[in-house]
XYZ file of N, CA and C in Angstrom:
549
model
N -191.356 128.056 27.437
C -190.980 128.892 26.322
C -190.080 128.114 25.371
N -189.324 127.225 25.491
C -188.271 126.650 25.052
C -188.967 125.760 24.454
N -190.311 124.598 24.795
C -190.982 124.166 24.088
C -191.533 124.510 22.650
N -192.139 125.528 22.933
C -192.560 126.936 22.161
C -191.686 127.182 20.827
N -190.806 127.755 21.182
C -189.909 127.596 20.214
C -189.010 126.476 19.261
N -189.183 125.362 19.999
C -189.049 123.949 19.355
C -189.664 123.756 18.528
N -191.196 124.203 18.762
C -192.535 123.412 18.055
C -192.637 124.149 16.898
N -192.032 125.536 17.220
C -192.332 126.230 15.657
C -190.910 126.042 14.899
N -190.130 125.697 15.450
C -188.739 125.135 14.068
C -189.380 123.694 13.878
N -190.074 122.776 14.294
C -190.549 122.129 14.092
C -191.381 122.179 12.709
N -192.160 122.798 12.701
C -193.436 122.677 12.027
C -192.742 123.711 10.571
N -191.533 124.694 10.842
C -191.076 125.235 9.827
C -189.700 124.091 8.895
N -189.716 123.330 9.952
C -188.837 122.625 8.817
C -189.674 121.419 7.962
N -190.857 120.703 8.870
C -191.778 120.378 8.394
C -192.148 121.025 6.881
N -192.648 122.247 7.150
C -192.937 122.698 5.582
C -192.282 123.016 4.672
N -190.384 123.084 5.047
C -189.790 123.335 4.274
C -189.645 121.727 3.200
N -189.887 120.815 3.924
C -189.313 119.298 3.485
C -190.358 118.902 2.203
N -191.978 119.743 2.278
C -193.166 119.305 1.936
C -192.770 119.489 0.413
N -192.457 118.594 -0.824
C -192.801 118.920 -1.978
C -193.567 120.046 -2.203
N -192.798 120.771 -3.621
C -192.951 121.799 -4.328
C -194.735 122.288 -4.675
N -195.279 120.692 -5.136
C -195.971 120.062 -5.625
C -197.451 120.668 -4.207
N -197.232 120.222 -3.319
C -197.871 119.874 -2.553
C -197.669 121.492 -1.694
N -196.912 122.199 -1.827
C -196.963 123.830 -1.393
C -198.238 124.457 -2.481
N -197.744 124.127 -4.107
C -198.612 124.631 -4.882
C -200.478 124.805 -4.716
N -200.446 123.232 -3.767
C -201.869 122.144 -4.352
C -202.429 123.558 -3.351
N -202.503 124.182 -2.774
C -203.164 125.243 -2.296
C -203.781 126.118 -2.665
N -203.098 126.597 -3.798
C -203.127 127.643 -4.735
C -204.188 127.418 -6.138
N -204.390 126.029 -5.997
C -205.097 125.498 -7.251
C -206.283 126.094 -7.259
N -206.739 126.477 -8.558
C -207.926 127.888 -9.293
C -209.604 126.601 -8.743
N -210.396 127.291 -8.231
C -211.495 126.363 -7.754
C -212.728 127.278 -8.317
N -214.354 126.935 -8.452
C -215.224 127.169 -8.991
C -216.359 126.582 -8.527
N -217.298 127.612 -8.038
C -218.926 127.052 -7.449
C -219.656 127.815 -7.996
N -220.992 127.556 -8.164
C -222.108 128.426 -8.214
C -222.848 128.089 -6.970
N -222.969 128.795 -6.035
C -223.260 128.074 -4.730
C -224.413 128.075 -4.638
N -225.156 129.114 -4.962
C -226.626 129.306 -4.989
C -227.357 130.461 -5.935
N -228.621 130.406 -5.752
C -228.908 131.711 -6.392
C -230.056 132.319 -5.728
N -230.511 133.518 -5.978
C -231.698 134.304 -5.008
C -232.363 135.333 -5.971
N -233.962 134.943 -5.504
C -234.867 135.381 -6.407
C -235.590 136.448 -5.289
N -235.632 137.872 -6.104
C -236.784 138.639 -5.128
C -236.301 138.107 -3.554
N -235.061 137.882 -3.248
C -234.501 138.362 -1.751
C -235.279 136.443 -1.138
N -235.581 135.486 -2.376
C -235.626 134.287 -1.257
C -234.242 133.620 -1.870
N -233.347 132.959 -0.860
C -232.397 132.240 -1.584
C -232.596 130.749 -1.975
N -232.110 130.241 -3.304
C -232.440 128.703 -3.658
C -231.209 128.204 -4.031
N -231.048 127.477 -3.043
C -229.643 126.484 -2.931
C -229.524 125.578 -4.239
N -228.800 124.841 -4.690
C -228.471 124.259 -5.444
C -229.883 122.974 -6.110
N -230.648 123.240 -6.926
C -231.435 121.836 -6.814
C -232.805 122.253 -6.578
N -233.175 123.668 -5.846
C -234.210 124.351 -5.100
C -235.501 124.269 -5.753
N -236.501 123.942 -5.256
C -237.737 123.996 -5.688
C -238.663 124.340 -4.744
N -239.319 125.529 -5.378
C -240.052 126.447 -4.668
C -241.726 126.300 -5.631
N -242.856 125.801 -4.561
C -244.203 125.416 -4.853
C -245.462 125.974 -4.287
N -246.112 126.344 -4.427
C -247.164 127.386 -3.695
C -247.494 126.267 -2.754
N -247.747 126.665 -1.306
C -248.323 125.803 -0.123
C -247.664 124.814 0.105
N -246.301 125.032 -0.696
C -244.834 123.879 0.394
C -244.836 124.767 1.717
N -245.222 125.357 2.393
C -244.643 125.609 3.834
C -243.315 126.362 4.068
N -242.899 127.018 2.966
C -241.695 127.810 3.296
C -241.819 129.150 2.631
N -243.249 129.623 2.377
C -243.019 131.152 2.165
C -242.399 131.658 1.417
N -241.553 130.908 0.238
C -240.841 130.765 -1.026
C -241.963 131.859 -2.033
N -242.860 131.293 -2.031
C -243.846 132.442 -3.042
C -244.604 133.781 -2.593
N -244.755 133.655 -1.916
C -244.888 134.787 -0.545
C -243.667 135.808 -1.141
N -242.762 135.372 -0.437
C -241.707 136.299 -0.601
C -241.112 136.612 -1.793
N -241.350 135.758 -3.007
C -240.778 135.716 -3.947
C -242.140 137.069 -5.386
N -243.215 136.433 -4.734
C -244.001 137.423 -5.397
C -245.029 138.290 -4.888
N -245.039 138.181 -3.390
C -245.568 139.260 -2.504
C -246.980 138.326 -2.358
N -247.877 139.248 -1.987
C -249.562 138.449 -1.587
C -250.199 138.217 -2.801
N -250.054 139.154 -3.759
C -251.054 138.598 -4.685
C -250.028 138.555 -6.495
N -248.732 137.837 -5.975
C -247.824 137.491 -6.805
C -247.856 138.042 -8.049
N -247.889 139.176 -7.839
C -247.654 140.275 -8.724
C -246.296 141.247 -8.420
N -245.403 140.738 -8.395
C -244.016 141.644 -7.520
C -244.087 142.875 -8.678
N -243.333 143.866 -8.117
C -242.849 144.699 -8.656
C -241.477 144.785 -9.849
N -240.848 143.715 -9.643
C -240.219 143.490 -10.175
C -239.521 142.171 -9.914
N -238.946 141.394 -10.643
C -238.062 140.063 -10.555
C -236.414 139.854 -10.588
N -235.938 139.751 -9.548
C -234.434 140.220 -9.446
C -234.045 139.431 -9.116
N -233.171 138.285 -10.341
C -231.906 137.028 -9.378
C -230.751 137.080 -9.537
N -230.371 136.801 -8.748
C -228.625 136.698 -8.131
C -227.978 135.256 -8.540
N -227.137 135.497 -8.873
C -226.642 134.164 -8.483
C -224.950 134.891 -8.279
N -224.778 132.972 -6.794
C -223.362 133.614 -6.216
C -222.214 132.282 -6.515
N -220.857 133.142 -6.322
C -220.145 131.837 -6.822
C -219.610 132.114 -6.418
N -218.639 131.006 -5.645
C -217.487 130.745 -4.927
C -216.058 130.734 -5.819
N -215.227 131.477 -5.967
C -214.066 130.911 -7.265
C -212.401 131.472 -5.822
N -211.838 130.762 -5.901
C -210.416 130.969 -5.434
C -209.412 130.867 -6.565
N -208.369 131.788 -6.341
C -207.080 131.640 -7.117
C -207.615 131.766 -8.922
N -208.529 132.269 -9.103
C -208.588 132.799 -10.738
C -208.574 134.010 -10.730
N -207.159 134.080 -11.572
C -207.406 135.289 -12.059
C -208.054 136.548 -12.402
N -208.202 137.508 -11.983
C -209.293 138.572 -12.890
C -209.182 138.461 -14.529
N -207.749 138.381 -14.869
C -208.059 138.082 -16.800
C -208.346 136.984 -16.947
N -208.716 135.611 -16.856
C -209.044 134.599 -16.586
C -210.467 134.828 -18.060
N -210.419 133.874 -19.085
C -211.683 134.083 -19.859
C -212.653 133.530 -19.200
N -214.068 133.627 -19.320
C -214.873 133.250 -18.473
C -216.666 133.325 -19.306
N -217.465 132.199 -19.471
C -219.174 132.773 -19.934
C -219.329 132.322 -18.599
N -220.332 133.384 -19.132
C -221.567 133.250 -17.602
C -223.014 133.507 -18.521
N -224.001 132.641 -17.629
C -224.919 132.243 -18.862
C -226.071 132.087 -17.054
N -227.645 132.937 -17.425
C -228.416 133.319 -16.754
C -229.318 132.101 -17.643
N -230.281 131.565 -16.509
C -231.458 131.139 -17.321
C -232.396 131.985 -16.824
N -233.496 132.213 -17.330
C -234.331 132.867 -16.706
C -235.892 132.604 -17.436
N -237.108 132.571 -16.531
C -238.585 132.517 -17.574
C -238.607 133.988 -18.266
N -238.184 134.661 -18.032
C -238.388 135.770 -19.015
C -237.844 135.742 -20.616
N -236.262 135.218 -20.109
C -235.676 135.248 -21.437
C -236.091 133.808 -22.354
N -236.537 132.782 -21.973
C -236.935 131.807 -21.937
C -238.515 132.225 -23.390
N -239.425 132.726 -22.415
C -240.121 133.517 -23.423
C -240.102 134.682 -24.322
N -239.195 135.178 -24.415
C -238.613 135.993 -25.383
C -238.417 137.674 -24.716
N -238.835 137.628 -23.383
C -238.721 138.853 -22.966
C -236.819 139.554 -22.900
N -236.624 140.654 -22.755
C -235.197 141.202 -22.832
C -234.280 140.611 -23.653
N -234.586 140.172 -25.046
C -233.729 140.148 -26.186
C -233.367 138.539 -26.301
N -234.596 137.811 -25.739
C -234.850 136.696 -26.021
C -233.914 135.216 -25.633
N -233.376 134.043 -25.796
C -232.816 133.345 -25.411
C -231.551 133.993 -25.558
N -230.162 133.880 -24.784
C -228.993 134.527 -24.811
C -228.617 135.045 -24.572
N -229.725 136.325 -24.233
C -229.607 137.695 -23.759
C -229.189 137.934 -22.439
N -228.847 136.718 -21.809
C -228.156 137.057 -20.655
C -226.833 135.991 -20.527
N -225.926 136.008 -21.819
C -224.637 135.525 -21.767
C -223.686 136.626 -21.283
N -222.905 136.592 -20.568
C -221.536 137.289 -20.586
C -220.202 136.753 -21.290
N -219.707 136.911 -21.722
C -218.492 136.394 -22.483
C -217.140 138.054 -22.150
N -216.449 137.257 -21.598
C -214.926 138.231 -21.440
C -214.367 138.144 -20.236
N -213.937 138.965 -19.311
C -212.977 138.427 -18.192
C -213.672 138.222 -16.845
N -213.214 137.532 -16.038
C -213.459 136.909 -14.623
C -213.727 137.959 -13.909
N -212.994 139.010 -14.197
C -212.536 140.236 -13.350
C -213.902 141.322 -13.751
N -214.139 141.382 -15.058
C -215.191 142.248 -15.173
C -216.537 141.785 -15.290
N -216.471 140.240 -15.229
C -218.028 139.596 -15.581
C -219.160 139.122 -14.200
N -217.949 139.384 -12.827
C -217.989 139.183 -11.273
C -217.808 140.172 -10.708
N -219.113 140.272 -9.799
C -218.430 141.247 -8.691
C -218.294 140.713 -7.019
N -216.781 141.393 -6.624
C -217.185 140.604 -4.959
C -217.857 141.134 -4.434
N -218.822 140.239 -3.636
C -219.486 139.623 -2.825
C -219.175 140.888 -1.275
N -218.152 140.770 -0.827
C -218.127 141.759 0.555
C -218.107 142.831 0.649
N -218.721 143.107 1.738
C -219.050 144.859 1.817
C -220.023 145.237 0.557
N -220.960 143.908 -0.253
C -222.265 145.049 -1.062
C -223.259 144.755 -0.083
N -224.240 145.563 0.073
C -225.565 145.533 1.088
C -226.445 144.688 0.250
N -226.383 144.787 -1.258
C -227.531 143.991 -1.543
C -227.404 142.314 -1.749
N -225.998 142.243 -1.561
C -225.747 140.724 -1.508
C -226.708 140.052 -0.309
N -226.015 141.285 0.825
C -226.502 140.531 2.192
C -228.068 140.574 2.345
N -228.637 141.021 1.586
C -230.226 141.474 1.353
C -230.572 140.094 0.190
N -229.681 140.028 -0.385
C -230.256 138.655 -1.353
C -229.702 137.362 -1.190
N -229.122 137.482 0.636
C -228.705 136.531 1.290
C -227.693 135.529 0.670
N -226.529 136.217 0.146
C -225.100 135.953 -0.444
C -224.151 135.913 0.448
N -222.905 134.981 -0.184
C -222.619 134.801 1.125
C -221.748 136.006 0.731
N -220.724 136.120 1.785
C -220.069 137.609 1.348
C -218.511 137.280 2.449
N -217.587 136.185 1.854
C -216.209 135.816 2.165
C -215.683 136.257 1.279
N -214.512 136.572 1.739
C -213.101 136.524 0.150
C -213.130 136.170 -0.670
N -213.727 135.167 -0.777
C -213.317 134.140 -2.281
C -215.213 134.482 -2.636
N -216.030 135.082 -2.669
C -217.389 134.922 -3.146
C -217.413 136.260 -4.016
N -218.233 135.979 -5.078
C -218.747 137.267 -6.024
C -220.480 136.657 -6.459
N -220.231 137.835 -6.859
C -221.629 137.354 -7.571
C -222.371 138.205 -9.003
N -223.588 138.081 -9.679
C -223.943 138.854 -10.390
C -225.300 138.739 -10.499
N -226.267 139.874 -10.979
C -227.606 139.723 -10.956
C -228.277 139.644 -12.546
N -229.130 139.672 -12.420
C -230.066 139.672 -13.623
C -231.842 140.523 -13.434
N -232.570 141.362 -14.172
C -233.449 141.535 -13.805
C -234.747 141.091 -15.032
N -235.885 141.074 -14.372
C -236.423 141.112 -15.359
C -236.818 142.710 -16.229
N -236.526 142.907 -17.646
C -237.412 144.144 -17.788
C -238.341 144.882 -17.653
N -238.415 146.027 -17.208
C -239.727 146.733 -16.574
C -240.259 146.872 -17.678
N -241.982 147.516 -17.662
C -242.926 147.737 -18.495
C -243.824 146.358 -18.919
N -243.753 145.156 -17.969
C -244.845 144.065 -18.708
C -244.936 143.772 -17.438
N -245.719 142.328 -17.608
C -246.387 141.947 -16.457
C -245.906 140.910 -15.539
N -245.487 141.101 -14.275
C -243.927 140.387 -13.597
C -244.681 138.735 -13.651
N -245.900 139.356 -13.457
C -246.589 137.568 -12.747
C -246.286 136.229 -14.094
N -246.204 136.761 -14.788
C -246.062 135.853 -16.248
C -245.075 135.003 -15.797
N -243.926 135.710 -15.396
C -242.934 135.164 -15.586
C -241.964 134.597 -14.059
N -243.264 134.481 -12.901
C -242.238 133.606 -11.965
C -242.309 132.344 -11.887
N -242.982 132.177 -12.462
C -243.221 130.522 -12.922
C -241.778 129.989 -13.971
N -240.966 128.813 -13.803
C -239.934 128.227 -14.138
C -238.789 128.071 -13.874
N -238.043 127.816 -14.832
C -236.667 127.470 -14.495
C -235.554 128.235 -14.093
N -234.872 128.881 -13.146
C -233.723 129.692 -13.178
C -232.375 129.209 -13.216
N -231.614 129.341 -13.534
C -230.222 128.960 -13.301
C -228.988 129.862 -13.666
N -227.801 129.353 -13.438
C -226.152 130.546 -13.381
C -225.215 128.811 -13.671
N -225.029 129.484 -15.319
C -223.789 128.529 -15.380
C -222.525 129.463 -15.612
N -221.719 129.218 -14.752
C -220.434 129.613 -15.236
C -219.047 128.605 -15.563
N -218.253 129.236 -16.526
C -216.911 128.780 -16.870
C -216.376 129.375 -17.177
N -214.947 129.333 -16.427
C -213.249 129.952 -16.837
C -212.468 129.053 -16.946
N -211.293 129.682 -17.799
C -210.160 128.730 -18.008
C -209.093 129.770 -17.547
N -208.098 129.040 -16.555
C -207.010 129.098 -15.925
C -206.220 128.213 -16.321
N -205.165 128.896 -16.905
C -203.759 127.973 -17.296
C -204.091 126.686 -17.963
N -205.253 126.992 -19.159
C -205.676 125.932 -20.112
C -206.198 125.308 -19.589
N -206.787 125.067 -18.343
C -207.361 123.690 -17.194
C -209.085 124.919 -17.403
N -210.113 124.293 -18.149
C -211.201 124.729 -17.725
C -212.363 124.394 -17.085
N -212.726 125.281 -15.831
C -213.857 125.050 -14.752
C -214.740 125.430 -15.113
N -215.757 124.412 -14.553
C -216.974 125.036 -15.055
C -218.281 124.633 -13.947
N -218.809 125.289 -13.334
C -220.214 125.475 -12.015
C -221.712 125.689 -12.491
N -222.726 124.857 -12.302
C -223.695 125.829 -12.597
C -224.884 125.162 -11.419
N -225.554 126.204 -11.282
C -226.760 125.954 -10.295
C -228.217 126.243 -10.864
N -229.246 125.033 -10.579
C -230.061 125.265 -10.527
C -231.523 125.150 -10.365
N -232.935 125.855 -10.347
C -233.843 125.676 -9.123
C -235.398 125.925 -9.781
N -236.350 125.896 -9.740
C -237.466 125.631 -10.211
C -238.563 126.393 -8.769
N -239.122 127.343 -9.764
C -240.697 127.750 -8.795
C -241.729 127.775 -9.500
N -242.662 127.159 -8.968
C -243.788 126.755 -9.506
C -245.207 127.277 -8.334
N -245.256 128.666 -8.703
C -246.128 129.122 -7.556
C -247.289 129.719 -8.566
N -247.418 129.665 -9.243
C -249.157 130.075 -10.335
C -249.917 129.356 -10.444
């Protein structure tokens, strides 16, 4: 017991000695786009998804006869220590908006706070359904395509999630992104 109690005045005077500097470096504001997820498949950073690669990427992404019902991506981001007022764009690529569908290139910028442009990540069901991760520090946001046209047009291309905030004038900035080519 006496050990015990050594080891923790130990390790508390230890951290009392540790520069100011170096208590802070913990606290420092961080930024990922870790991945993103289409129609419930997830595509890691870089992802490329090809009809008859062997991973069921189009399958799942546009059902048997790749006509989904609809086109729904996620993208998730890792951010620690930013603020909710924190300014922040968040910028969707998508083949829809790409071809002019839902109000054409742009139409999926966000511009305004950290706090209202993210949502966390834990405890939503559809994160864990669009295979997000769902820790403390994770949020995320979706995008859909508009109903009333024809989904198959548009799973073919480029997706991506760029985001940036600025914390205490220092600005971060993440973006991810992944390519399917199943038509």
């Amino acid at each position: 017991m006496h050990r015990h109690a050594l080891a923790i005045a130990l390790l508390a005077t230890l951290a009392a000695a540790l520069p100011a500097g170096a208590q802070a470096a913990s606290k420092k504001p961080s930024l990922k786009v870790v991945g993103l997820s289409l129609n419930q498949w997830y595509l890691s950073r870089g992802a490329k998804v090809k009809r008859d690669d062997g991973t069921n990427g189009c399958y799942t992404i546009g059902g048997p006869s790749l006509t989904p019902q609809s086109l729904t991506l996620f993208g998730f981001v890792n951010a620690a220590h930013v603020p909710k007022s924190a300014p922040m764009t968040l910028t969707f690529t998508t083949p829809w908006d790409t071809a002019g569908r839902g109000g054409g290139p742009g139409a999926n910028v966000y511009e305004g706070t950290f706090g209202e442009g993210l949502f966390k990540s834990k405890g939503r069901n559809q994160v864990s359904i669009f295979g997000g991760p769902q820790g403390p520090n994770d949020y995320f946001r979706f995008d859909m395509l508009p109903t009333g046209g024809g989904t198959s047009n548009f799973i073919d291309g480029s997706y991506g999630l760029k985001v940036s905030v600025t914390v205490k004038g220092k600005k971060l900035t993440s973006a991810s992104t992944a390519s399917v080519d199943c038509l």
